[in-house]
JSON list of C-alpha atoms in Angstrom, two decimals:
[
{"chain": "A", "resi": 1, "resn": "MET", "atom": "CA", "xyz": [104.77, -109.48, 52.56]},
{"chain": "A", "resi": 2, "resn": "ARG", "atom": "CA", "xyz": [107.27, -109.85, 50.02]},
{"chain": "A", "resi": 3, "resn": "GLN", "atom": "CA", "xyz": [109.02, -112.73, 52.20]},
{"chain": "A", "resi": 4, "resn": "SER", "atom": "CA", "xyz": [105.72, -114.32, 51.96]},
{"chain": "A", "resi": 5, "resn": "LYS", "atom": "CA", "xyz": [105.04, -113.81, 48.38]},
{"chain": "A", "resi": 6, "resn": "ASN", "atom": "CA", "xyz": [108.75, -115.22, 47.90]},
{"chain": "A", "resi": 7, "resn": "ARG", "atom": "CA", "xyz": [107.90, -118.46, 49.83]},
{"chain": "A", "resi": 8, "resn": "SER", "atom": "CA", "xyz": [104.83, -119.21, 47.85]},
{"chain": "A", "resi": 9, "resn": "THR", "atom": "CA", "xyz": [106.38, -118.79, 44.52]},
{"chain": "A", "resi": 10, "resn": "PHE", "atom": "CA", "xyz": [109.02, -120.48, 45.46]},
{"chain": "A", "resi": 11, "resn": "LEU", "atom": "CA", "xyz": [106.23, -123.61, 46.32]},
{"chain": "A", "resi": 12, "resn": "CYS", "atom": "CA", "xyz": [104.52, -123.57, 43.38]},
{"chain": "A", "resi": 13, "resn": "ALA", "atom": "CA", "xyz": [107.72, -123.61, 41.76]},
{"chain": "A", "resi": 14, "resn": "LEU", "atom": "CA", "xyz": [108.93, -127.26, 43.61]},
{"chain": "A", "resi": 15, "resn": "GLY", "atom": "CA", "xyz": [105.18, -128.50, 42.63]},
{"chain": "A", "resi": 16, "resn": "LEU", "atom": "CA", "xyz": [103.74, -128.40, 46.31]},
{"chain": "A", "resi": 17, "resn": "THR", "atom": "CA", "xyz": [100.44, -126.42, 47.21]},
{"chain": "A", "resi": 18, "resn": "THR", "atom": "CA", "xyz": [100.46, -122.89, 47.72]},
{"chain": "A", "resi": 19, "resn": "GLY", "atom": "CA", "xyz": [98.07, -123.86, 50.69]},
{"chain": "A", "resi": 20, "resn": "LEU", "atom": "CA", "xyz": [101.23, -123.96, 53.32]},
{"chain": "A", "resi": 21, "resn": "VAL", "atom": "CA", "xyz": [99.73, -123.52, 56.89]},
{"chain": "A", "resi": 22, "resn": "LEU", "atom": "CA", "xyz": [102.94, -122.29, 59.13]},
{"chain": "A", "resi": 23, "resn": "THR", "atom": "CA", "xyz": [102.62, -122.52, 62.86]},
{"chain": "A", "resi": 24, "resn": "ALA", "atom": "CA", "xyz": [105.59, -122.10, 65.45]},
{"chain": "A", "resi": 25, "resn": "GLY", "atom": "CA", "xyz": [106.02, -125.13, 66.80]},
{"chain": "A", "resi": 26, "resn": "VAL", "atom": "CA", "xyz": [104.24, -127.35, 64.30]},
{"chain": "A", "resi": 27, "resn": "ALA", "atom": "CA", "xyz": [105.42, -129.45, 60.87]},
{"chain": "A", "resi": 28, "resn": "PRO", "atom": "CA", "xyz": [104.58, -127.41, 57.24]},
{"chain": "A", "resi": 29, "resn": "ILE", "atom": "CA", "xyz": [101.25, -128.84, 55.80]},
{"chain": "A", "resi": 30, "resn": "PHE", "atom": "CA", "xyz": [100.64, -129.62, 52.45]},
{"chain": "A", "resi": 31, "resn": "LEU", "atom": "CA", "xyz": [97.00, -129.44, 51.40]},
{"chain": "A", "resi": 32, "resn": "SER", "atom": "CA", "xyz": [96.71, -130.33, 47.94]},
{"chain": "A", "resi": 33, "resn": "PRO", "atom": "CA", "xyz": [99.46, -132.20, 45.91]},
{"chain": "A", "resi": 34, "resn": "ALA", "atom": "CA", "xyz": [99.59, -129.81, 43.03]},
{"chain": "A", "resi": 35, "resn": "PRO", "atom": "CA", "xyz": [99.61, -126.49, 43.32]},
{"chain": "A", "resi": 36, "resn": "ALA", "atom": "CA", "xyz": [97.23, -124.05, 42.12]},
{"chain": "A", "resi": 37, "resn": "MET", "atom": "CA", "xyz": [99.32, -121.78, 40.08]},
{"chain": "A", "resi": 38, "resn": "ALA", "atom": "CA", "xyz": [101.27, -124.20, 38.44]},
{"chain": "A", "resi": 39, "resn": "GLN", "atom": "CA", "xyz": [102.41, -123.45, 34.79]},
{"chain": "A", "resi": 40, "resn": "PRO", "atom": "CA", "xyz": [101.13, -126.26, 32.32]},
{"chain": "A", "resi": 41, "resn": "ALA", "atom": "CA", "xyz": [104.13, -128.23, 31.64]},
{"chain": "A", "resi": 42, "resn": "THR", "atom": "CA", "xyz": [104.37, -127.16, 27.79]},
{"chain": "A", "resi": 43, "resn": "ASN", "atom": "CA", "xyz": [104.31, -123.30, 28.33]},
{"chain": "A", "resi": 44, "resn": "PHE", "atom": "CA", "xyz": [107.74, -122.76, 30.18]},
{"chain": "A", "resi": 45, "resn": "SER", "atom": "CA", "xyz": [108.75, -120.18, 28.17]},
{"chain": "A", "resi": 46, "resn": "ASP", "atom": "CA", "xyz": [112.63, -120.51, 29.03]},
{"chain": "A", "resi": 47, "resn": "VAL", "atom": "CA", "xyz": [112.63, -124.17, 28.04]},
{"chain": "A", "resi": 48, "resn": "ARG", "atom": "CA", "xyz": [111.88, -124.75, 24.82]},
{"chain": "A", "resi": 49, "resn": "GLY", "atom": "CA", "xyz": [114.82, -126.20, 23.09]},
{"chain": "A", "resi": 50, "resn": "HIS", "atom": "CA", "xyz": [116.53, -126.80, 25.93]},
{"chain": "A", "resi": 51, "resn": "TRP", "atom": "CA", "xyz": [118.77, -129.74, 26.08]},
{"chain": "A", "resi": 52, "resn": "ALA", "atom": "CA", "xyz": [116.71, -130.86, 29.60]},
{"chain": "A", "resi": 53, "resn": "GLN", "atom": "CA", "xyz": [113.17, -130.32, 28.04]},
{"chain": "A", "resi": 54, "resn": "ASP", "atom": "CA", "xyz": [111.94, -133.70, 27.88]},
{"chain": "A", "resi": 55, "resn": "TYR", "atom": "CA", "xyz": [112.89, -133.97, 31.19]},
{"chain": "A", "resi": 56, "resn": "ILE", "atom": "CA", "xyz": [111.39, -131.43, 32.54]},
{"chain": "A", "resi": 57, "resn": "ARG", "atom": "CA", "xyz": [108.29, -131.98, 31.20]},
{"chain": "A", "resi": 58, "resn": "ALA", "atom": "CA", "xyz": [107.74, -135.41, 31.73]},
{"chain": "A", "resi": 59, "resn": "LEU", "atom": "CA", "xyz": [108.47, -135.16, 35.65]},
{"chain": "A", "resi": 60, "resn": "ALA", "atom": "CA", "xyz": [106.25, -131.82, 35.60]},
{"chain": "A", "resi": 61, "resn": "ASN", "atom": "CA", "xyz": [103.59, -133.66, 33.77]},
{"chain": "A", "resi": 62, "resn": "ARG", "atom": "CA", "xyz": [103.47, -136.53, 36.82]},
{"chain": "A", "resi": 63, "resn": "GLY", "atom": "CA", "xyz": [103.14, -133.17, 39.22]},
{"chain": "A", "resi": 64, "resn": "ILE", "atom": "CA", "xyz": [106.70, -133.69, 40.61]},
{"chain": "A", "resi": 65, "resn": "ILE", "atom": "CA", "xyz": [107.48, -130.13, 39.40]},
{"chain": "A", "resi": 66, "resn": "SER", "atom": "CA", "xyz": [106.03, -127.16, 37.96]},
{"chain": "A", "resi": 67, "resn": "GLY", "atom": "CA", "xyz": [107.04, -123.61, 37.25]},
{"chain": "A", "resi": 68, "resn": "PHE", "atom": "CA", "xyz": [106.92, -120.91, 38.14]},
{"chain": "A", "resi": 69, "resn": "PRO", "atom": "CA", "xyz": [103.62, -117.95, 38.19]},
{"chain": "A", "resi": 70, "resn": "ASP", "atom": "CA", "xyz": [105.63, -116.10, 35.59]},
{"chain": "A", "resi": 71, "resn": "GLY", "atom": "CA", "xyz": [105.65, -118.80, 33.07]},
{"chain": "A", "resi": 72, "resn": "THR", "atom": "CA", "xyz": [109.00, -119.56, 33.73]},
{"chain": "A", "resi": 73, "resn": "PHE", "atom": "CA", "xyz": [110.75, -122.90, 34.62]},
{"chain": "A", "resi": 74, "resn": "ARG", "atom": "CA", "xyz": [113.89, -121.44, 34.96]},
{"chain": "A", "resi": 75, "resn": "PRO", "atom": "CA", "xyz": [116.33, -124.46, 34.66]},
{"chain": "A", "resi": 76, "resn": "SER", "atom": "CA", "xyz": [119.55, -122.85, 35.53]},
{"chain": "A", "resi": 77, "resn": "GLN", "atom": "CA", "xyz": [119.12, -121.67, 39.03]},
{"chain": "A", "resi": 78, "resn": "PRO", "atom": "CA", "xyz": [120.26, -123.88, 41.50]},
{"chain": "A", "resi": 79, "resn": "VAL", "atom": "CA", "xyz": [118.52, -126.71, 43.79]},
{"chain": "A", "resi": 80, "resn": "THR", "atom": "CA", "xyz": [119.67, -125.92, 47.76]},
{"chain": "A", "resi": 81, "resn": "ARG", "atom": "CA", "xyz": [119.63, -129.39, 50.11]},
{"chain": "A", "resi": 82, "resn": "ALA", "atom": "CA", "xyz": [115.78, -128.41, 51.31]},
{"chain": "A", "resi": 83, "resn": "GLN", "atom": "CA", "xyz": [114.64, -128.38, 47.80]},
{"chain": "A", "resi": 84, "resn": "PHE", "atom": "CA", "xyz": [115.86, -131.82, 46.43]},
{"chain": "A", "resi": 85, "resn": "SER", "atom": "CA", "xyz": [114.72, -133.09, 49.89]},
{"chain": "A", "resi": 86, "resn": "ALA", "atom": "CA", "xyz": [111.33, -131.77, 48.59]},
{"chain": "A", "resi": 87, "resn": "ILE", "atom": "CA", "xyz": [111.87, -133.30, 45.06]},
{"chain": "A", "resi": 88, "resn": "VAL", "atom": "CA", "xyz": [112.58, -136.90, 45.94]},
{"chain": "A", "resi": 89, "resn": "THR", "atom": "CA", "xyz": [109.89, -136.64, 48.38]},
{"chain": "A", "resi": 90, "resn": "LYS", "atom": "CA", "xyz": [107.41, -136.32, 45.87]},
{"chain": "A", "resi": 91, "resn": "ALA", "atom": "CA", "xyz": [109.10, -138.72, 43.47]},
{"chain": "A", "resi": 92, "resn": "PHE", "atom": "CA", "xyz": [109.52, -141.92, 45.05]},
{"chain": "A", "resi": 93, "resn": "ASN", "atom": "CA", "xyz": [107.35, -141.60, 48.30]},
{"chain": "A", "resi": 94, "resn": "SER", "atom": "CA", "xyz": [109.19, -144.73, 49.56]},
{"chain": "A", "resi": 95, "resn": "ALA", "atom": "CA", "xyz": [109.28, -146.38, 52.47]},
{"chain": "A", "resi": 96, "resn": "LYS", "atom": "CA", "xyz": [110.91, -145.06, 56.17]},
{"chain": "A", "resi": 97, "resn": "GLU", "atom": "CA", "xyz": [114.58, -147.11, 56.87]},
{"chain": "A", "resi": 98, "resn": "ARG", "atom": "CA", "xyz": [115.33, -145.11, 59.69]},
{"chain": "A", "resi": 99, "resn": "ASP", "atom": "CA", "xyz": [113.73, -142.68, 62.50]},
{"chain": "A", "resi": 100, "resn": "ALA", "atom": "CA", "xyz": [114.01, -139.19, 62.19]},
{"chain": "A", "resi": 101, "resn": "LEU", "atom": "CA", "xyz": [117.14, -137.18, 63.37]},
{"chain": "A", "resi": 102, "resn": "ARG", "atom": "CA", "xyz": [116.52, -133.77, 64.67]},
{"chain": "A", "resi": 103, "resn": "PHE", "atom": "CA", "xyz": [119.15, -131.35, 62.54]},
{"chain": "A", "resi": 104, "resn": "GLU", "atom": "CA", "xyz": [119.42, -127.93, 64.60]},
{"chain": "A", "resi": 105, "resn": "ASP", "atom": "CA", "xyz": [119.02, -125.99, 61.80]},
{"chain": "A", "resi": 106, "resn": "VAL", "atom": "CA", "xyz": [116.01, -127.01, 60.18]},
{"chain": "A", "resi": 107, "resn": "PRO", "atom": "CA", "xyz": [113.28, -125.65, 63.20]},
{"chain": "A", "resi": 108, "resn": "SER", "atom": "CA", "xyz": [109.45, -127.68, 63.17]},
{"chain": "A", "resi": 109, "resn": "ASP", "atom": "CA", "xyz": [108.59, -123.95, 61.84]},
{"chain": "A", "resi": 110, "resn": "TYR", "atom": "CA", "xyz": [111.14, -124.23, 58.49]},
{"chain": "A", "resi": 111, "resn": "TRP", "atom": "CA", "xyz": [109.23, -124.49, 55.42]},
{"chain": "A", "resi": 112, "resn": "GLY", "atom": "CA", "xyz": [110.80, -127.85, 54.54]},
{"chain": "A", "resi": 113, "resn": "TRP", "atom": "CA", "xyz": [110.89, -129.24, 57.81]},
{"chain": "A", "resi": 114, "resn": "SER", "atom": "CA", "xyz": [108.78, -132.71, 56.69]},
{"chain": "A", "resi": 115, "resn": "ALA", "atom": "CA", "xyz": [110.50, -132.74, 53.37]},
{"chain": "A", "resi": 116, "resn": "VAL", "atom": "CA", "xyz": [113.93, -132.65, 55.02]},
{"chain": "A", "resi": 117, "resn": "ARG", "atom": "CA", "xyz": [112.30, -135.09, 57.62]},
{"chain": "A", "resi": 118, "resn": "ASP", "atom": "CA", "xyz": [111.43, -137.91, 55.05]},
{"chain": "A", "resi": 119, "resn": "ALA", "atom": "CA", "xyz": [114.33, -137.70, 52.97]},
{"chain": "A", "resi": 120, "resn": "TYR", "atom": "CA", "xyz": [116.91, -138.06, 55.75]},
{"chain": "A", "resi": 121, "resn": "GLU", "atom": "CA", "xyz": [114.56, -141.71, 56.99]},
{"chain": "A", "resi": 122, "resn": "THR", "atom": "CA", "xyz": [114.07, -143.15, 53.69]},
{"chain": "A", "resi": 123, "resn": "GLY", "atom": "CA", "xyz": [117.58, -143.29, 52.94]},
{"chain": "A", "resi": 124, "resn": "PHE", "atom": "CA", "xyz": [117.85, -140.73, 50.49]},
{"chain": "A", "resi": 125, "resn": "MET", "atom": "CA", "xyz": [119.49, -137.39, 52.42]},
{"chain": "A", "resi": 126, "resn": "SER", "atom": "CA", "xyz": [121.66, -137.10, 55.50]},
{"chain": "A", "resi": 127, "resn": "GLY", "atom": "CA", "xyz": [122.99, -134.48, 57.55]},
{"chain": "A", "resi": 128, "resn": "TYR", "atom": "CA", "xyz": [126.74, -133.63, 58.42]},
{"chain": "A", "resi": 129, "resn": "PRO", "atom": "CA", "xyz": [129.11, -134.59, 60.95]},
{"chain": "A", "resi": 130, "resn": "ASP", "atom": "CA", "xyz": [128.44, -131.12, 62.47]},
{"chain": "A", "resi": 131, "resn": "GLY", "atom": "CA", "xyz": [124.76, -131.77, 63.49]},
{"chain": "A", "resi": 132, "resn": "SER", "atom": "CA", "xyz": [123.60, -130.05, 60.52]},
{"chain": "A", "resi": 133, "resn": "PHE", "atom": "CA", "xyz": [121.50, -130.41, 57.43]},
{"chain": "A", "resi": 134, "resn": "ARG", "atom": "CA", "xyz": [122.32, -126.89, 56.09]},
{"chain": "A", "resi": 135, "resn": "PRO", "atom": "CA", "xyz": [119.46, -126.65, 54.11]},
{"chain": "A", "resi": 136, "resn": "GLU", "atom": "CA", "xyz": [119.82, -123.71, 52.42]},
{"chain": "A", "resi": 137, "resn": "GLN", "atom": "CA", "xyz": [122.92, -124.81, 51.12]},
{"chain": "A", "resi": 138, "resn": "ASN", "atom": "CA", "xyz": [123.01, -125.29, 46.96]},
{"chain": "A", "resi": 139, "resn": "ILE", "atom": "CA", "xyz": [123.57, -129.09, 46.24]},
{"chain": "A", "resi": 140, "resn": "PRO", "atom": "CA", "xyz": [126.11, -130.05, 44.41]},
{"chain": "A", "resi": 141, "resn": "ARG", "atom": "CA", "xyz": [125.96, -132.68, 41.54]},
{"chain": "A", "resi": 142, "resn": "VAL", "atom": "CA", "xyz": [127.86, -135.05, 43.33]},
{"chain": "A", "resi": 143, "resn": "GLN", "atom": "CA", "xyz": [125.47, -135.22, 46.19]},
{"chain": "A", "resi": 144, "resn": "VAL", "atom": "CA", "xyz": [122.87, -135.33, 44.25]},
{"chain": "A", "resi": 145, "resn": "LEU", "atom": "CA", "xyz": [124.07, -138.43, 42.87]},
{"chain": "A", "resi": 146, "resn": "VAL", "atom": "CA", "xyz": [124.41, -140.13, 46.04]},
{"chain": "A", "resi": 147, "resn": "ALA", "atom": "CA", "xyz": [121.54, -139.47, 47.64]},
{"chain": "A", "resi": 148, "resn": "LEU", "atom": "CA", "xyz": [119.50, -141.05, 44.51]},
{"chain": "A", "resi": 149, "resn": "ALA", "atom": "CA", "xyz": [122.00, -144.00, 44.70]},
{"chain": "A", "resi": 150, "resn": "ASN", "atom": "CA", "xyz": [121.70, -144.29, 48.42]},
{"chain": "A", "resi": 151, "resn": "GLY", "atom": "CA", "xyz": [117.80, -143.70, 48.55]},
{"chain": "A", "resi": 152, "resn": "LEU", "atom": "CA", "xyz": [117.10, -146.45, 46.00]},
{"chain": "A", "resi": 153, "resn": "ASP", "atom": "CA", "xyz": [119.94, -148.47, 47.25]},
{"chain": "A", "resi": 154, "resn": "LEU", "atom": "CA", "xyz": [122.06, -149.12, 44.04]},
{"chain": "A", "resi": 155, "resn": "ALA", "atom": "CA", "xyz": [125.47, -148.75, 45.67]},
{"chain": "A", "resi": 156, "resn": "ARG", "atom": "CA", "xyz": [125.15, -152.27, 46.87]},
{"chain": "A", "resi": 157, "resn": "ASN", "atom": "CA", "xyz": [127.99, -154.27, 45.05]},
{"chain": "A", "resi": 158, "resn": "ALA", "atom": "CA", "xyz": [128.37, -151.26, 42.79]},
{"chain": "A", "resi": 159, "resn": "GLY", "atom": "CA", "xyz": [132.33, -150.86, 42.69]},
{"chain": "A", "resi": 160, "resn": "GLN", "atom": "CA", "xyz": [134.22, -148.10, 41.70]},
{"chain": "A", "resi": 161, "resn": "GLY", "atom": "CA", "xyz": [134.29, -149.19, 37.29]},
{"chain": "A", "resi": 162, "resn": "GLY", "atom": "CA", "xyz": [131.36, -146.26, 36.41]},
{"chain": "A", "resi": 163, "resn": "VAL", "atom": "CA", "xyz": [133.70, -143.55, 37.47]},
{"chain": "A", "resi": 164, "resn": "GLY", "atom": "CA", "xyz": [136.20, -144.16, 35.00]},
{"chain": "A", "resi": 165, "resn": "LEU", "atom": "CA", "xyz": [133.98, -142.64, 31.85]},
{"chain": "A", "resi": 166, "resn": "TYR", "atom": "CA", "xyz": [135.09, -139.45, 33.20]},
{"chain": "A", "resi": 167, "resn": "ARG", "atom": "CA", "xyz": [137.23, -137.02, 32.31]},
{"chain": "A", "resi": 168, "resn": "ASP", "atom": "CA", "xyz": [137.32, -135.11, 35.64]},
{"chain": "A", "resi": 169, "resn": "ALA", "atom": "CA", "xyz": [136.48, -138.76, 37.71]},
{"chain": "A", "resi": 170, "resn": "ALA", "atom": "CA", "xyz": [139.58, -137.33, 40.15]},
{"chain": "A", "resi": 171, "resn": "ARG", "atom": "CA", "xyz": [137.22, -134.57, 41.68]},
{"chain": "A", "resi": 172, "resn": "ILE", "atom": "CA", "xyz": [134.97, -136.83, 42.59]},
{"chain": "A", "resi": 173, "resn": "PRO", "atom": "CA", "xyz": [135.35, -136.87, 46.70]},
{"chain": "A", "resi": 174, "resn": "ASP", "atom": "CA", "xyz": [136.68, -140.08, 47.92]},
{"chain": "A", "resi": 175, "resn": "TYR", "atom": "CA", "xyz": [133.26, -140.90, 50.24]},
{"chain": "A", "resi": 176, "resn": "ALA", "atom": "CA", "xyz": [131.30, -140.78, 46.96]},
{"chain": "A", "resi": 177, "resn": "ARG", "atom": "CA", "xyz": [133.15, -142.81, 44.72]},
{"chain": "A", "resi": 178, "resn": "VAL", "atom": "CA", "xyz": [131.31, -145.94, 44.92]},
{"chain": "A", "resi": 179, "resn": "SER", "atom": "CA", "xyz": [127.86, -143.72, 44.99]},
{"chain": "A", "resi": 180, "resn": "VAL", "atom": "CA", "xyz": [128.89, -142.32, 41.76]},
{"chain": "A", "resi": 181, "resn": "ALA", "atom": "CA", "xyz": [129.41, -145.50, 40.32]},
{"chain": "A", "resi": 182, "resn": "ALA", "atom": "CA", "xyz": [126.17, -147.02, 41.20]},
{"chain": "A", "resi": 183, "resn": "ALA", "atom": "CA", "xyz": [124.34, -144.11, 40.00]},
{"chain": "A", "resi": 184, "resn": "THR", "atom": "CA", "xyz": [126.13, -144.24, 36.17]},
{"chain": "A", "resi": 185, "resn": "ASN", "atom": "CA", "xyz": [126.14, -148.00, 36.09]},
{"chain": "A", "resi": 186, "resn": "SER", "atom": "CA", "xyz": [122.53, -147.83, 36.75]},
{"chain": "A", "resi": 187, "resn": "GLY", "atom": "CA", "xyz": [121.80, -145.06, 33.74]},
{"chain": "A", "resi": 188, "resn": "ILE", "atom": "CA", "xyz": [121.24, -142.11, 36.28]},
{"chain": "A", "resi": 189, "resn": "VAL", "atom": "CA", "xyz": [123.89, -139.35, 35.20]},
{"chain": "A", "resi": 190, "resn": "VAL", "atom": "CA", "xyz": [123.37, -136.55, 32.47]},
{"chain": "A", "resi": 191, "resn": "ASN", "atom": "CA", "xyz": [125.80, -134.37, 31.77]},
{"chain": "A", "resi": 192, "resn": "TYR", "atom": "CA", "xyz": [125.29, -131.36, 29.91]},
{"chain": "A", "resi": 193, "resn": "PRO", "atom": "CA", "xyz": [127.24, -130.04, 27.67]},
{"chain": "A", "resi": 194, "resn": "ASN", "atom": "CA", "xyz": [130.01, -132.94, 27.76]},
{"chain": "A", "resi": 195, "resn": "VAL", "atom": "CA", "xyz": [129.06, -136.41, 28.34]},
{"chain": "A", "resi": 196, "resn": "SER", "atom": "CA", "xyz": [132.60, -137.42, 29.48]},
{"chain": "A", "resi": 197, "resn": "VAL", "atom": "CA", "xyz": [132.40, -134.80, 31.80]},
{"chain": "A", "resi": 198, "resn": "LEU", "atom": "CA", "xyz": [130.91, -134.76, 35.31]},
{"chain": "A", "resi": 199, "resn": "ASN", "atom": "CA", "xyz": [131.38, -131.72, 36.49]},
{"chain": "A", "resi": 200, "resn": "PRO", "atom": "CA", "xyz": [131.07, -133.46, 40.53]},
{"chain": "A", "resi": 201, "resn": "ASN", "atom": "CA", "xyz": [131.33, -129.93, 42.27]},
{"chain": "A", "resi": 202, "resn": "GLN", "atom": "CA", "xyz": [128.95, -127.46, 40.79]},
{"chain": "A", "resi": 203, "resn": "SER", "atom": "CA", "xyz": [126.38, -126.96, 41.93]},
{"chain": "A", "resi": 204, "resn": "ALA", "atom": "CA", "xyz": [123.08, -128.35, 40.79]},
{"chain": "A", "resi": 205, "resn": "THR", "atom": "CA", "xyz": [120.56, -126.82, 38.58]},
{"chain": "A", "resi": 206, "resn": "ARG", "atom": "CA", "xyz": [116.81, -127.36, 38.39]},
{"chain": "A", "resi": 207, "resn": "ALA", "atom": "CA", "xyz": [117.88, -128.95, 34.73]},
{"chain": "A", "resi": 208, "resn": "ASP", "atom": "CA", "xyz": [120.33, -131.30, 36.43]},
{"chain": "A", "resi": 209, "resn": "VAL", "atom": "CA", "xyz": [117.98, -132.52, 39.10]},
{"chain": "A", "resi": 210, "resn": "ALA", "atom": "CA", "xyz": [115.11, -133.60, 36.93]},
{"chain": "A", "resi": 211, "resn": "ALA", "atom": "CA", "xyz": [117.13, -135.16, 34.60]},
{"chain": "A", "resi": 212, "resn": "PHE", "atom": "CA", "xyz": [118.73, -136.89, 37.28]},
{"chain": "A", "resi": 213, "resn": "VAL", "atom": "CA", "xyz": [115.24, -137.95, 39.34]},
{"chain": "A", "resi": 214, "resn": "TYR", "atom": "CA", "xyz": [113.73, -138.55, 36.07]},
{"chain": "A", "resi": 215, "resn": "GLN", "atom": "CA", "xyz": [116.39, -141.39, 34.87]},
{"chain": "A", "resi": 216, "resn": "SER", "atom": "CA", "xyz": [116.17, -142.59, 38.45]},
{"chain": "A", "resi": 217, "resn": "LEU", "atom": "CA", "xyz": [112.07, -143.33, 37.53]},
{"chain": "A", "resi": 218, "resn": "VAL", "atom": "CA", "xyz": [113.29, -144.94, 34.54]},
{"chain": "A", "resi": 219, "resn": "ASN", "atom": "CA", "xyz": [115.98, -147.08, 36.55]},
{"chain": "A", "resi": 220, "resn": "ARG", "atom": "CA", "xyz": [113.16, -148.25, 38.51]},
{"chain": "A", "resi": 221, "resn": "GLY", "atom": "CA", "xyz": [110.61, -149.11, 35.63]},
{"chain": "A", "resi": 222, "resn": "ARG", "atom": "CA", "xyz": [108.63, -146.23, 36.13]},
{"chain": "A", "resi": 223, "resn": "ALA", "atom": "CA", "xyz": [109.12, -144.19, 33.69]},
{"chain": "A", "resi": 224, "resn": "GLN", "atom": "CA", "xyz": [110.18, -144.73, 29.65]},
{"chain": "A", "resi": 225, "resn": "GLU", "atom": "CA", "xyz": [113.76, -143.94, 28.45]},
{"chain": "A", "resi": 226, "resn": "ILE", "atom": "CA", "xyz": [114.48, -140.53, 27.49]},
{"chain": "A", "resi": 227, "resn": "ASP", "atom": "CA", "xyz": [116.90, -140.30, 23.91]},
{"chain": "A", "resi": 228, "resn": "SER", "atom": "CA", "xyz": [119.00, -137.87, 24.47]},
{"chain": "A", "resi": 229, "resn": "PRO", "atom": "CA", "xyz": [123.09, -137.55, 23.55]},
{"chain": "A", "resi": 230, "resn": "TYR", "atom": "CA", "xyz": [124.33, -136.49, 27.19]},
{"chain": "A", "resi": 231, "resn": "GLY", "atom": "CA", "xyz": [122.87, -139.55, 29.05]},
{"chain": "A", "resi": 232, "resn": "VAL", "atom": "CA", "xyz": [125.89, -141.61, 30.50]},
{"chain": "A", "resi": 233, "resn": "THR", "atom": "CA", "xyz": [125.24, -145.19, 29.50]},
{"chain": "A", "resi": 234, "resn": "ARG", "atom": "CA", "xyz": [127.73, -147.76, 31.07]},
{"chain": "A", "resi": 235, "resn": "GLY", "atom": "CA", "xyz": [130.78, -148.86, 28.78]},
{"chain": "A", "resi": 236, "resn": "ARG", "atom": "CA", "xyz": [129.48, -146.50, 26.12]},
{"chain": "A", "resi": 237, "resn": "GLN", "atom": "CA", "xyz": [130.52, -142.53, 26.01]},
{"chain": "A", "resi": 238, "resn": "ARG", "atom": "CA", "xyz": [128.12, -141.27, 22.73]}
]
């Protein structure tokens, strides 16, 4: 019973319905686009005055993310790779770009099976060379930016100029430098508490993901810019 309760609470926090049917060998089916227990966006008790308050409320109002049944959002809680897959799938509803890949550690009865599949098919997420996806692994900030840059096709002809804005640019993995530059040049990056420090290998929090995803919607012309002192703009540091 404890595992079932935790799963329902977690799905609610992602903005997914609690009406989830899980059957061995059958993909999870989400019966409704919004959770029955979602907390109103303005009522998160732990978000008022938070640096990411406006990003969180904006995404919650769109039904992309929501809070926990106790009225909290838990902005500092880390996000797993499966959770992030569910968020980007809801946020962008992108067209399929490639065939699904079977990951050995994402069985068809896993709660996030369909989200992982969709995030892979739309180009946001990829697996590891050993054939795994590692769905329960906390996703680093750099992987979030790579996923958004790839899924939104921002990295084409991006160069690496944007990474020079960060004091810790040397910590950006080589594979991610072009994508981070593209995300920076596209106005997606939000750094708290220091706009000049990316902390690329730090686990992304729910607040970080809300900010990055919202800024990606701004880049797509689907949301209005939020004036934040922590937003990174190409060629300018606030």
